Amino acid sequence: MPLRLEIKKELSARSDRVKSVDIFPAENPWVLAALYSGNVFIWDYTNNTMIKSFEMGSNPVRCAKFIVRKSWIIAGTDDMHLRVYNYNTMDKVKEWEAHTDYIRFIEIHPNRPYILSSSDDMSIKLWDWDKDFDCIQVFEGHSHYVMMIKINPRDTNTFASASLDKSIKVWGLTAGTAHFSLDGAGAHEKGVNCIDYYPGGDKPYLLSGADDRTVKIWDYQTKACLQTLDGHMHNVSAVVFHPRLPLIISASEDGTVRLWHSTTYRPETTLNYGLERAWSIAVTRDANKVAIGYDEGTIVLKLGNEKPVASLDTNTGKLVWAQSHDIQTMTLKGLAAKTAAEGGEIVDGEKLQLNARDLGACEVYPQSLQHNSNGSFICVCGDGEFIIYTSQALRNKAFGTALDFVWSSLGTGDYAIRESISRVRTFKNFKDHKQVTLPMSSADGVFGGACLGVKGADCIVFFDWDEGAFIRKIDVVPSHIFWNETSDSLVLVCADCFYILKYDKDVVTAALAAGNINPEEGVNGSFELETTINEKVRTGQWVGECFLYTNSAGKLNYIVGGEVMTLCHMNSHMYLLGYVPKEDRVFLIDKSYNVVSYRLLLSMLSYQTAVVRKDFVTANALLPLIPKAEYSAVARFLESQGFKEEALSVSTDPDHRFELAIDLRRMEVAHKVLLDTDSKEDDSTEAQSKWRRLGDLALSNGEIALAEKCAVRSADLSGLLLLYSSSGNKSGMQDLAVLAKDAGRLNVAFIAYFLTGQVEQAIQMLIDGNRIPEAAFLARTYMPTQISRVLDLWKADLKQINEKAAEALADPAKYPNLFPDLEWALKVETLFLGARNRFVPASSYPEAKKSLELDLIEMVKEQAARGLLPPQEEVQPEVFSPPAPPSAEQEEEEEEEEEGGNEEEEEDKGEDEVHILVQDKLDKPAAEAAFEVPAVSPVAAEEDEQEEEEEEDFDALLEEEQAQPPPQTVSSPVVPPAQSPVKQQVAVEEEEGDEEEEEDEDMDLMNDDGQGNVGEAGAEEDGFESGEDW
């Protein structure tokens, strides 16, 4: 029967004439195309895109090959040159003239640094890239163009060549002359274009194609032509043996590609993609891919299924696989113990070194291989036939023709075959038992297990193995069905998802005994849907109550209780062989027959199954059987099932324990986990994040002490600011200010200093943060003694931008007239500094908040007037006011003042001229406490009465003076001694008023024309505001 191969087109790329193709023989899905136009392209056949392009010139490129070991490509062009490029960097490695005529073909030695090239100059040359591509041998003997050369895979020291002189010659690498020629009876009648060696080691075959439109198979040991394949209508340009499939593939200039069976030589199929002449074919050992080069482009095909033909008996650990017709076996039992005895260990995901033992050759080409339920027999299917062998010695037990074959899970020799689309038969103990009556028009496949499944066009139908009775019809079309060992659960794998169903054997048995079967639906209640998982399953197996599977995303997962757990991520497509409980490992194989394994404890799976069933007695009994190293995985599983308390008690992973403790609001456990963490990790971002999370939880639960500890450990200065300010912790706030300052968090330090009354430090924080204008206004408002110092810094900084603006800033030491009440503000500051450390309890807030409305300067003035101002060291700021040029009379008066020594009057005048700065805001409760009026003693009462009498005498004297004619006033600020004290003070006050008006007018003029110095109002009008928000 013909091979059942699905042919799928992977790449179709249009281009100029493709003279040569080559498939990358490793993990990259690349195909190399050499064009007659002089270009070389690398295509990715998974997404149909060009990823590399090399320009070799204007001459045709007749051949190009990958050299994977060196990351090179090599190309031969019609200018007789060979060129080597690195396909990663696209740099040219070497170019040299290799022949005296067109270069036809290039062959890469599989394990030596050799390159073979053939040419129209009728020679073959051997190049060694380790010797800078020196030619180390020349082979001559053909009398026409040498079209192709191929190295023998069985003996890499020999190779064959095809020539248009109608001959095929076999050579050795060390001799310049041919060993022998294949040109006797049955030889080609015209020039030979292409050759290929049989890839297996069991047949000494050589394949050839020629201009006589035939393909011939040769035995190069007997030099006899074994078979001639006819069918092409034009010259045969390329032939290959497929290394994985029993196929011979030939391409012709008639535009067709033909597939022939390599054992029976019957034609399988003919392909024609309408791209004109076919010139080249390439295959690879590790995939079922075929690349074809045409006149109008490149095609890549996938032939059949790339899943390796292998089967694992999970009970005994025996692995059997088929490569070509050869059947081999190896054991996986005791592999871990054997590796440990040799001083090593099995690493998850690493390739296992297995010792294969040949069982023999199979008469059919194996396309599937499977053990029966107890592992005693294996069945090989292929070419429309099946053969049952004993698994130990490959002795034939039964055989027959069938499209599909499946084993029953109930009996050793029970199986079923699909003979055609309308006939399915069952066998019991290797003997024909019954033909199944199908309730559908056609059977497209069969599935084994606890029930016989027959797939239709739109459904799956289950039958009883014993009587062939109809059990149930389900309206899905699965590609695989997996039954568990107890035959009460199964998985239906469909295209985009899989379904987990429960099977009730008792209901089915009772219905069959009573004959209560619906002819359309079957037995009601026989199958119940449990779970639907939206994943594409490649391969799978049940292990107890867990379903283990590989998916299309390259993950090895298992599902238990509806929860999907990922065991590992795989780097390439792997196929599940099975789980061996005695080894606690799951084994997988790739398409190149490399076997890897991953550890999966049976005790873990049993424990998880018990938890899913809520059988906690069994689960607690199984837990001690699980190694401590796996407790973290157990905890995560328990968490996924909603048992967080149990997970916390089991988990050994600090990170997981912390997360669980936070979720359960177990702050003491989370705190202990963090304290047990290595102190070296305290400064890490992750550790600080954990401390911060615990602190937030503690704060939300009112654990202030723990919240403070967490904030300190996490360097959460903002949190500490909130905590200390909310709890009124002044000492903590002071410590925070220093800590924030050292950490460079000037904003936090500023607020902490400000809230604790350390205004001078707050001003310094603004200066350190280059917020000098804000520092100046803060000093203006809260600490007048700092104005001049900060103002000098502001001017120096502003000069770098605008010198004129810097000069316009007014200093109260030079222009006190612009800063009213400055002397009183200095006194308020002194009182504030003395009272800022006084403790005001929070309980006094209802009374203390009234002080927010106090005018402190007026209060100080009032107390000073009453003589109640507490004793203090007065702050006298340096005042400088530039006088007007003196007149002659004023000079005489000044001389008289110097002679008379009227110093007391000058001091009074100086005090009157001082303009006090308004103190806007202070620490109101502390200020109110500082300005509290004490109780009046008897001595103080007498002094008050005396002061009142003096004030009355002064008022009477003033009235008498005013009744007299006023004396003539002078412009000098100094009052003549002849005047009375009252008149002297009145004259000084009037003169001061006139001088203030003149100074105000002068300043207005200076503000108008932009000259001179300005005060605060002028600065704000000129646009010099307090700066950006900080």
Short mmCIF file of N, CA and C in Angstrom, two decimals, residues 820-886:
data_model
loop_
_atom_site.label_atom_id
_atom_site.label_comp_id
_atom_site.label_asym_id
_atom_site.label_seq_id
_atom_site.Cartn_x
_atom_site.Cartn_y
_atom_site.Cartn_z
N PRO A 820 9.43 97.88 57.64
CA PRO A 820 8.81 98.40 58.87
C PRO A 820 8.77 97.36 59.98
N ASP A 821 8.86 97.85 61.22
CA ASP A 821 8.77 97.01 62.42
C ASP A 821 9.83 95.93 62.48
N LEU A 822 10.99 96.15 61.86
CA LEU A 822 12.03 95.13 61.87
C LEU A 822 12.55 94.88 63.28
N GLU A 823 12.70 96.01 64.06
CA GLU A 823 13.24 95.84 65.42
C GLU A 823 12.30 94.99 66.26
N TRP A 824 10.98 95.20 66.09
CA TRP A 824 10.02 94.41 66.86
C TRP A 824 10.02 92.95 66.39
N ALA A 825 10.20 92.75 65.11
CA ALA A 825 10.27 91.37 64.61
C ALA A 825 11.48 90.64 65.18
N LEU A 826 12.58 91.36 65.34
CA LEU A 826 13.76 90.74 65.94
C LEU A 826 13.50 90.35 67.38
N LYS A 827 12.72 91.19 68.09
CA LYS A 827 12.39 90.84 69.45
C LYS A 827 11.47 89.62 69.50
N VAL A 828 10.53 89.54 68.57
CA VAL A 828 9.64 88.38 68.50
C VAL A 828 10.45 87.12 68.22
N GLU A 829 11.45 87.25 67.31
CA GLU A 829 12.30 86.09 67.00
C GLU A 829 13.04 85.62 68.23
N THR A 830 13.53 86.56 69.03
CA THR A 830 14.26 86.18 70.24
C THR A 830 13.34 85.44 71.19
N LEU A 831 12.10 85.94 71.33
CA LEU A 831 11.15 85.24 72.18
C LEU A 831 10.83 83.84 71.64
N PHE A 832 10.72 83.75 70.32
CA PHE A 832 10.42 82.45 69.68
C PHE A 832 11.54 81.46 69.92
N LEU A 833 12.80 81.92 69.79
CA LEU A 833 13.93 81.02 69.98
C LEU A 833 13.99 80.51 71.42
N GLY A 834 13.57 81.32 72.35
CA GLY A 834 13.61 80.88 73.73
C GLY A 834 12.47 79.96 74.10
N ALA A 835 11.36 80.01 73.33
CA ALA A 835 10.18 79.24 73.70
C ALA A 835 9.91 78.06 72.77
N ARG A 836 10.72 77.86 71.71
CA ARG A 836 10.37 76.84 70.73
C ARG A 836 10.53 75.41 71.25
N ASN A 837 11.31 75.23 72.31
CA ASN A 837 11.48 73.88 72.85
C ASN A 837 10.47 73.56 73.94
N ARG A 838 9.54 74.51 74.22
CA ARG A 838 8.53 74.27 75.24
C ARG A 838 7.52 73.26 74.72
N PHE A 839 7.18 72.30 75.54
CA PHE A 839 6.25 71.23 75.15
C PHE A 839 4.81 71.70 75.28
N VAL A 840 4.04 71.55 74.23
CA VAL A 840 2.62 71.89 74.24
C VAL A 840 1.84 70.62 73.96
N PRO A 841 1.11 70.07 74.91
CA PRO A 841 0.40 68.81 74.69
C PRO A 841 -0.71 68.96 73.66
N ALA A 842 -1.01 67.86 73.01
CA ALA A 842 -2.06 67.88 71.99
C ALA A 842 -3.42 68.16 72.60
N SER A 843 -3.57 67.86 73.89
CA SER A 843 -4.86 68.08 74.54
C SER A 843 -5.22 69.56 74.65
N SER A 844 -4.20 70.42 74.54
CA SER A 844 -4.47 71.85 74.64
C SER A 844 -4.76 72.49 73.30
N TYR A 845 -4.97 71.68 72.28
CA TYR A 845 -5.20 72.26 70.95
C TYR A 845 -6.43 73.15 70.89
N PRO A 846 -7.58 72.79 71.54
CA PRO A 846 -8.75 73.69 71.43
C PRO A 846 -8.48 75.11 71.88
N GLU A 847 -7.63 75.27 72.92
CA GLU A 847 -7.29 76.62 73.37
C GLU A 847 -6.13 77.20 72.56
N ALA A 848 -5.17 76.33 72.22
CA ALA A 848 -3.98 76.83 71.53
C ALA A 848 -4.28 77.30 70.11
N LYS A 849 -5.31 76.73 69.49
CA LYS A 849 -5.58 77.11 68.11
C LYS A 849 -6.02 78.57 67.98
N LYS A 850 -6.47 79.16 69.11
CA LYS A 850 -6.86 80.57 69.06
C LYS A 850 -5.68 81.48 68.78
N SER A 851 -4.47 81.00 69.13
CA SER A 851 -3.29 81.83 68.92
C SER A 851 -2.94 81.99 67.46
N LEU A 852 -3.61 81.24 66.59
CA LEU A 852 -3.36 81.39 65.16
C LEU A 852 -3.76 82.78 64.67
N GLU A 853 -4.64 83.44 65.41
CA GLU A 853 -5.12 84.76 65.01
C GLU A 853 -4.35 85.89 65.67
N LEU A 854 -3.31 85.56 66.46
CA LEU A 854 -2.58 86.60 67.20
C LEU A 854 -1.71 87.43 66.27
N ASP A 855 -1.61 88.71 66.55
CA ASP A 855 -0.65 89.60 65.90
C ASP A 855 0.51 89.77 66.88
N LEU A 856 1.58 89.02 66.68
CA LEU A 856 2.64 88.95 67.67
C LEU A 856 3.38 90.27 67.83
N ILE A 857 3.58 90.98 66.74
CA ILE A 857 4.30 92.26 66.84
C ILE A 857 3.50 93.26 67.67
N GLU A 858 2.19 93.33 67.42
CA GLU A 858 1.37 94.24 68.21
C GLU A 858 1.35 93.83 69.67
N MET A 859 1.36 92.48 69.88
CA MET A 859 1.38 92.00 71.26
C MET A 859 2.67 92.40 71.96
N VAL A 860 3.81 92.26 71.25
CA VAL A 860 5.08 92.64 71.84
C VAL A 860 5.12 94.14 72.10
N LYS A 861 4.59 94.93 71.17
CA LYS A 861 4.55 96.38 71.36
C LYS A 861 3.73 96.75 72.60
N GLU A 862 2.59 96.08 72.74
CA GLU A 862 1.70 96.38 73.87
C GLU A 862 2.37 96.03 75.18
N GLN A 863 3.02 94.83 75.21
CA GLN A 863 3.68 94.44 76.45
C GLN A 863 4.88 95.33 76.74
N ALA A 864 5.57 95.77 75.68
CA ALA A 864 6.70 96.68 75.90
C ALA A 864 6.19 98.02 76.45
N ALA A 865 5.05 98.47 75.95
CA ALA A 865 4.50 99.73 76.43
C ALA A 865 4.08 99.64 77.88
N ARG A 866 3.66 98.45 78.28
CA ARG A 866 3.23 98.26 79.66
C ARG A 866 4.37 97.83 80.56
N GLY A 867 5.56 97.62 79.95
CA GLY A 867 6.71 97.21 80.74
C GLY A 867 6.65 95.77 81.17
N LEU A 868 5.87 94.97 80.44
CA LEU A 868 5.71 93.56 80.82
C LEU A 868 6.54 92.63 79.96
N LEU A 869 7.33 93.18 79.07
CA LEU A 869 8.14 92.33 78.19
C LEU A 869 9.19 91.61 79.01
N PRO A 870 9.29 90.28 78.90
CA PRO A 870 10.26 89.53 79.71
C PRO A 870 11.66 90.00 79.41
N PRO A 871 12.54 89.95 80.42
CA PRO A 871 13.93 90.37 80.19
C PRO A 871 14.57 89.54 79.09
N GLN A 872 15.27 90.18 78.20
CA GLN A 872 15.90 89.47 77.08
C GLN A 872 17.01 90.34 76.52
N GLU A 873 17.83 89.68 75.80
CA GLU A 873 18.92 90.38 75.12
C GLU A 873 18.39 90.87 73.79
N GLU A 874 18.24 92.23 73.71
CA GLU A 874 17.64 92.78 72.51
C GLU A 874 18.57 92.61 71.32
N VAL A 875 17.92 92.35 70.17
CA VAL A 875 18.66 92.20 68.92
C VAL A 875 18.57 93.52 68.18
N GLN A 876 19.68 94.16 68.00
CA GLN A 876 19.72 95.44 67.30
C GLN A 876 20.39 95.24 65.94
N PRO A 877 19.60 95.16 64.87
CA PRO A 877 20.20 94.98 63.55
C PRO A 877 20.96 96.22 63.12
N GLU A 878 21.97 95.98 62.34
CA GLU A 878 22.76 97.10 61.83
C GLU A 878 21.94 97.87 60.81
N VAL A 879 21.77 99.19 61.11
CA VAL A 879 20.92 100.01 60.25
C VAL A 879 21.78 101.05 59.56
N PHE A 880 21.61 101.16 58.28
CA PHE A 880 22.37 102.16 57.54
C PHE A 880 21.40 102.87 56.63
N SER A 881 21.33 104.28 56.83
CA SER A 881 20.46 105.09 55.97
C SER A 881 21.28 106.25 55.43
N PRO A 882 21.55 106.34 54.18
CA PRO A 882 22.39 107.41 53.63
C PRO A 882 21.69 108.75 53.75
N PRO A 883 22.31 109.76 54.47
CA PRO A 883 21.66 111.08 54.66
C PRO A 883 21.77 111.94 53.42
N ALA A 884 20.92 113.01 53.39
CA ALA A 884 20.99 113.98 52.31
C ALA A 884 22.17 114.91 52.55
N PRO A 885 22.70 115.54 51.54
CA PRO A 885 23.85 116.45 51.72
C PRO A 885 23.47 117.57 52.69
N PRO A 886 24.28 117.87 53.71
CA PRO A 886 23.91 118.88 54.73
C PRO A 886 24.07 120.30 54.19
#
